[in-house]
Amino acid sequence: MKALDNKTQSPSGYVLECHGISKAFGGTQALKDVQLEILPGEVHALLGENGAGKSTLMKIIIGLYKQDEGTIKVNGKPFQARGPVDAINNGISMIHQELNPEPHLTIAEAIFLNRESTKGRWFLDKKAQNERAEAILRKFNFPFPATTVMSKLTLAQMQMIEIIKAVSCDAKIIIMDEPTSSLDSEETDHLFETIRDLKKQGVAIIYISHRMEEIFEICDRTSVFRDGTYVGTKSLEGVTRNELISMMVGRQVDSIFPKVDCEIGKTVFKVEGLTGKGFENISFEVHAGEILGLSGLVGSGRSETMRAIFGLDPLTSGKMYLEGQEIRIKKPRDAIKRGICMVNEDRKGYGLCLQRSLRENISLPNLPDKQPGLVIDQKREKQECEDVARLLTVKAASIEHTGFSLSGGNQQKVVLAKWVMANPKVLILDEPTRGVDVGAKSDIHSLMCKFAANGLAVIMISSELPEVMGMSDRILIYHEGKLNGEIMRKDILSGAVTQKEILAKEFGQ
Amino acid sequence: MASNNKKIMGMDQDKFSMFLSKYGITLVLLVMIIIVAIIQPRFIAPANLLNILTQISVNCLLAFGMCLAITTGGIELTVGAQLALVSCILGALASKGGMNIVLACVIAVGVATLFGFINGFLISKFNMFPFVVTLSTQLITRSLAQIISNGQAIPMSIGNFPQVYSGYLGPIPLPIIYMLVVFVVMYILMHQTRFGRYVYAVGGNVNAAIASGVNVFWVRTACYTISGFLAGLAGIIITAKTTSGQSNIGIGYETDAVAACVLGGTSFAGGISTAPGVVIGAIMIGCIYTGMNFLRIGSYYQQLAKGLIIIGAIMLDMAVSKKNR
């Protein structure tokens, strides 16, 4: 039943082969005719910038998505996982970046979840299960007994349990997604030791990471993806970082950006030494009429900084100044009152109450300002909301419809409408065009220019390099929670700074 | 949706399903009334209809509080026990203690409001589950009522206090007037004030509400406090009706309040409800009880029928609103 068995080696020698894989989500082509070939016992790095298609391919391999086209072979035999459990049963395990352990389970229970040792058909055999778990833990020199509860372990140890679990399922391929993102250097070393041991046992590892040093340290070969396409596979011996970064850049610019240069005024908002969870010592200022782009890899601390500025997360230290005055923001209400508004990257989570009407959504943050009376003046409210919806070209039959009835792009415009009505001084846009169709995307870009022309300071986070480069007057680059460079629009226009250099800075060079 | 131009009853399908989702439960109520009226024409005699409305007044007040709790994504199980507590406080203060009845009422309503506030505070401050918190305060409240009354009914025929329930304003029984006043106030509160908007936002998407500057703590706490206040008023009405302070009244009333909310289109997912819906729901519950008496259905079968009708009505509502998304 096992598709993976050492005795039946593939004639090609590959343990996993993906060929001609394509996948589209709605109108977006996430993967176009990509390939990936993994040798047994190798550590294979997957490289590419945000949205290059790495995770989509991994999710296809473990059966979370189904490809539109293309074939997957495991040990030379066609294989299509029906889901993660099916993938595990066939020797493919994935260690996710966000570990999701059941904190109340013991180590033994976690390892044997869904395949518990039983007495007869119905009854759990805890004793036998604990003994089996102990045996495996001993093999990995794991410093806790099998009866320890998961919540007592550190993140690194939980991750190790995930790896142990994969091995105990006879995994021949282990996919690790950013495995070191929450480990310190000692824990990372320990992880690498384990990876080397696994290699010796013939286990292939697909290693997804943004950290170049690690890739050169632990990986044998790498496959590079760009914009949903396959660029090439290289042995990591004799290749330079620069060559790899060159392979990653060159994402297609799929639209002309409507950026209008407008006069940049005086400093509106300034932060000094902001530190919080996921970012440290961030200082920058943004001017009236300016679009400030924040670029960086996913998880590099861009959104975290902006959430803290807006009062959604706490700051541990740092100062903020609005128009020269020091301000303190404890909760979003403080930020909104002072004219700092934020469009969150998680539109469904933080943007709209989808079951309520567009009118209610648009006026929600503006009620204290626009409707100070005891009873809401519904006629005036309706008029004001209709005006701002028209200004932002929201396409809806009427503003009395619910958020559910709108497309992603129009929902995003409604979120923007909320904040335009608040008449802010600083507008923070976190991934304003993510999951938005091409037409709405270009509308949103035009609106951003209009906001800037009206003297707003706009801060935009985007994981699309062409968007950041096309829309920003100035770009700040994040790397692992710190700022790692600043680029002016004129240097981009003159060609002095290219995508490659920005990407190199994102990777910490 | 606009491309689908099939006509139903002279409306296109889009409009028709909008109409159904808004008034579907009212239609069910009308059909119910018509069926009972055909079998027993006396059912729709004005006197009987007024009687039904008088009887639902207590449940309707409780249902409004319940509706606020459910709309914010919670539930309020204390309301039934609060009736008993109010009743016993009134009995102890006014009947046994000889206190001025108006003052006693103010104190009793104040205590009920305080318990509502405590519920809300525990739920929003410590993020405790509303079900667990209000279940616990239900036990506490009921127990306090028993302690105060020592488990015995305290006669409450002081002066014209019973008139609070049995009095009339012109041809209309007073409880209907209270219900009407509460309905108007709740309608304005829920649909025409900032507070109402915040209630719907908190229930609809709490993170979006926070990110829009809503003070979630106060909104939640206020909802339970209002519920406590309304339960206090309902407690006075029911005490005037029974003319005694008793610790065992109001048992199971929270169930009828939940049922009225749900029939009236209040979504347990939070963020959806209407004030008229609550009234319609309460009337429907009243009609089910009285209607079954008219049809001579034994009381043992009444709960069964009520349960089935609620499930059926909710399934109908879900089918309609799914179509509407």
PDB file of N, CA, C and O in Angstrom, chain B residues 245-271:
ATOM      1  N   GLY B 245     -44.847  37.398  46.246  1.00  0.00           N
ATOM      2  CA  GLY B 245     -43.421  37.256  46.028  1.00  0.00           C
ATOM      3  C   GLY B 245     -43.035  35.792  46.167  1.00  0.00           C
ATOM      4  O   GLY B 245     -43.184  35.225  47.233  1.00  0.00           O
ATOM      5  N   GLN B 246     -42.587  35.190  45.066  1.00  0.00           N
ATOM      6  CA  GLN B 246     -42.300  33.752  45.099  1.00  0.00           C
ATOM      7  C   GLN B 246     -40.922  33.482  44.526  1.00  0.00           C
ATOM      8  O   GLN B 246     -40.504  34.137  43.567  1.00  0.00           O
ATOM      9  N   SER B 247     -40.257  32.484  45.086  1.00  0.00           N
ATOM     10  CA  SER B 247     -38.916  32.175  44.591  1.00  0.00           C
ATOM     11  C   SER B 247     -38.962  31.161  43.448  1.00  0.00           C
ATOM     12  O   SER B 247     -37.963  30.885  42.832  1.00  0.00           O
ATOM     13  N   ASN B 248     -40.132  30.606  43.177  1.00  0.00           N
ATOM     14  CA  ASN B 248     -40.170  29.566  42.137  1.00  0.00           C
ATOM     15  C   ASN B 248     -40.885  30.022  40.860  1.00  0.00           C
ATOM     16  O   ASN B 248     -41.286  29.208  40.051  1.00  0.00           O
ATOM     17  N   ILE B 249     -41.053  31.339  40.689  1.00  0.00           N
ATOM     18  CA  ILE B 249     -41.635  31.770  39.423  1.00  0.00           C
ATOM     19  C   ILE B 249     -40.515  32.003  38.404  1.00  0.00           C
ATOM     20  O   ILE B 249     -39.333  32.118  38.753  1.00  0.00           O
ATOM     21  N   GLY B 250     -40.892  32.045  37.146  1.00  0.00           N
ATOM     22  CA  GLY B 250     -39.925  32.352  36.092  1.00  0.00           C
ATOM     23  C   GLY B 250     -39.051  31.184  35.694  1.00  0.00           C
ATOM     24  O   GLY B 250     -38.083  31.362  34.969  1.00  0.00           O
ATOM     25  N   ILE B 251     -39.385  29.981  36.170  1.00  0.00           N
ATOM     26  CA  ILE B 251     -38.553  28.833  35.790  1.00  0.00           C
ATOM     27  C   ILE B 251     -38.758  28.518  34.313  1.00  0.00           C
ATOM     28  O   ILE B 251     -39.881  28.376  33.851  1.00  0.00           O
ATOM     29  N   GLY B 252     -37.679  28.444  33.581  1.00  0.00           N
ATOM     30  CA  GLY B 252     -37.764  28.119  32.157  1.00  0.00           C
ATOM     31  C   GLY B 252     -38.108  29.304  31.279  1.00  0.00           C
ATOM     32  O   GLY B 252     -38.222  29.166  30.062  1.00  0.00           O
ATOM     33  N   TYR B 253     -38.270  30.499  31.880  1.00  0.00           N
ATOM     34  CA  TYR B 253     -38.624  31.658  31.052  1.00  0.00           C
ATOM     35  C   TYR B 253     -37.518  32.032  30.077  1.00  0.00           C
ATOM     36  O   TYR B 253     -37.783  32.606  29.025  1.00  0.00           O
ATOM     37  N   GLU B 254     -36.252  31.733  30.450  1.00  0.00           N
ATOM     38  CA  GLU B 254     -35.169  32.062  29.521  1.00  0.00           C
ATOM     39  C   GLU B 254     -35.311  31.282  28.219  1.00  0.00           C
ATOM     40  O   GLU B 254     -34.965  31.767  27.153  1.00  0.00           O
ATOM     41  N   THR B 255     -35.873  30.069  28.320  1.00  0.00           N
ATOM     42  CA  THR B 255     -36.052  29.259  27.108  1.00  0.00           C
ATOM     43  C   THR B 255     -37.017  29.938  26.145  1.00  0.00           C
ATOM     44  O   THR B 255     -36.763  30.012  24.948  1.00  0.00           O
ATOM     45  N   ASP B 256     -38.138  30.433  26.695  1.00  0.00           N
ATOM     46  CA  ASP B 256     -39.107  31.113  25.831  1.00  0.00           C
ATOM     47  C   ASP B 256     -38.516  32.395  25.249  1.00  0.00           C
ATOM     48  O   ASP B 256     -38.812  32.755  24.103  1.00  0.00           O
ATOM     49  N   ALA B 257     -37.673  33.076  26.032  1.00  0.00           N
ATOM     50  CA  ALA B 257     -37.057  34.306  25.528  1.00  0.00           C
ATOM     51  C   ALA B 257     -36.114  33.976  24.366  1.00  0.00           C
ATOM     52  O   ALA B 257     -36.115  34.655  23.333  1.00  0.00           O
ATOM     53  N   VAL B 258     -35.311  32.922  24.531  1.00  0.00           N
ATOM     54  CA  VAL B 258     -34.424  32.500  23.437  1.00  0.00           C
ATOM     55  C   VAL B 258     -35.265  32.132  22.219  1.00  0.00           C
ATOM     56  O   VAL B 258     -34.973  32.547  21.087  1.00  0.00           O
ATOM     57  N   ALA B 259     -36.337  31.383  22.459  1.00  0.00           N
ATOM     58  CA  ALA B 259     -37.178  30.943  21.339  1.00  0.00           C
ATOM     59  C   ALA B 259     -37.761  32.148  20.599  1.00  0.00           C
ATOM     60  O   ALA B 259     -37.766  32.169  19.362  1.00  0.00           O
ATOM     61  N   ALA B 260     -38.216  33.146  21.339  1.00  0.00           N
ATOM     62  CA  ALA B 260     -38.778  34.325  20.692  1.00  0.00           C
ATOM     63  C   ALA B 260     -37.725  35.023  19.828  1.00  0.00           C
ATOM     64  O   ALA B 260     -37.997  35.421  18.694  1.00  0.00           O
ATOM     65  N   CYS B 261     -36.509  35.137  20.361  1.00  0.00           N
ATOM     66  CA  CYS B 261     -35.426  35.771  19.596  1.00  0.00           C
ATOM     67  C   CYS B 261     -35.161  35.019  18.305  1.00  0.00           C
ATOM     68  O   CYS B 261     -35.069  35.601  17.229  1.00  0.00           O
ATOM     69  N   VAL B 262     -35.015  33.703  18.458  1.00  0.00           N
ATOM     70  CA  VAL B 262     -34.632  32.899  17.306  1.00  0.00           C
ATOM     71  C   VAL B 262     -35.734  32.927  16.244  1.00  0.00           C
ATOM     72  O   VAL B 262     -35.472  33.104  15.060  1.00  0.00           O
ATOM     73  N   LEU B 263     -36.982  32.798  16.686  1.00  0.00           N
ATOM     74  CA  LEU B 263     -38.086  32.878  15.730  1.00  0.00           C
ATOM     75  C   LEU B 263     -38.103  34.247  15.060  1.00  0.00           C
ATOM     76  O   LEU B 263     -38.453  34.368  13.891  1.00  0.00           O
ATOM     77  N   GLY B 264     -37.694  35.258  15.787  1.00  0.00           N
ATOM     78  CA  GLY B 264     -37.704  36.612  15.246  1.00  0.00           C
ATOM     79  C   GLY B 264     -36.485  36.939  14.412  1.00  0.00           C
ATOM     80  O   GLY B 264     -36.232  38.102  14.132  1.00  0.00           O
ATOM     81  N   GLY B 265     -35.707  35.936  14.057  1.00  0.00           N
ATOM     82  CA  GLY B 265     -34.614  36.160  13.122  1.00  0.00           C
ATOM     83  C   GLY B 265     -33.307  36.585  13.766  1.00  0.00           C
ATOM     84  O   GLY B 265     -32.401  37.054  13.093  1.00  0.00           O
ATOM     85  N   THR B 266     -33.171  36.422  15.085  1.00  0.00           N
ATOM     86  CA  THR B 266     -31.901  36.721  15.733  1.00  0.00           C
ATOM     87  C   THR B 266     -30.942  35.574  15.467  1.00  0.00           C
ATOM     88  O   THR B 266     -31.275  34.425  15.712  1.00  0.00           O
ATOM     89  N   SER B 267     -29.761  35.904  14.929  1.00  0.00           N
ATOM     90  CA  SER B 267     -28.826  34.848  14.548  1.00  0.00           C
ATOM     91  C   SER B 267     -27.890  34.522  15.705  1.00  0.00           C
ATOM     92  O   SER B 267     -27.307  35.425  16.301  1.00  0.00           O
ATOM     93  N   PHE B 268     -27.745  33.225  15.983  1.00  0.00           N
ATOM     94  CA  PHE B 268     -26.834  32.820  17.049  1.00  0.00           C
ATOM     95  C   PHE B 268     -25.386  33.062  16.666  1.00  0.00           C
ATOM     96  O   PHE B 268     -24.507  33.035  17.500  1.00  0.00           O
ATOM     97  N   ALA B 269     -25.128  33.282  15.372  1.00  0.00           N
ATOM     98  CA  ALA B 269     -23.772  33.609  14.956  1.00  0.00           C
ATOM     99  C   ALA B 269     -23.427  35.045  15.335  1.00  0.00           C
ATOM    100  O   ALA B 269     -22.280  35.457  15.263  1.00  0.00           O
ATOM    101  N   GLY B 270     -24.420  35.813  15.749  1.00  0.00           N
ATOM    102  CA  GLY B 270     -24.177  37.194  16.163  1.00  0.00           C
ATOM    103  C   GLY B 270     -24.331  38.171  15.012  1.00  0.00           C
ATOM    104  O   GLY B 270     -24.207  37.823  13.853  1.00  0.00           O
ATOM    105  N   GLY B 271     -24.637  39.409  15.373  1.00  0.00           N
ATOM    106  CA  GLY B 271     -24.651  40.484  14.382  1.00  0.00           C
ATOM    107  C   GLY B 271     -25.921  40.642  13.583  1.00  0.00           C
ATOM    108  O   GLY B 271     -26.022  41.548  12.778  1.00  0.00           O
TER     109      GLY B 271
END
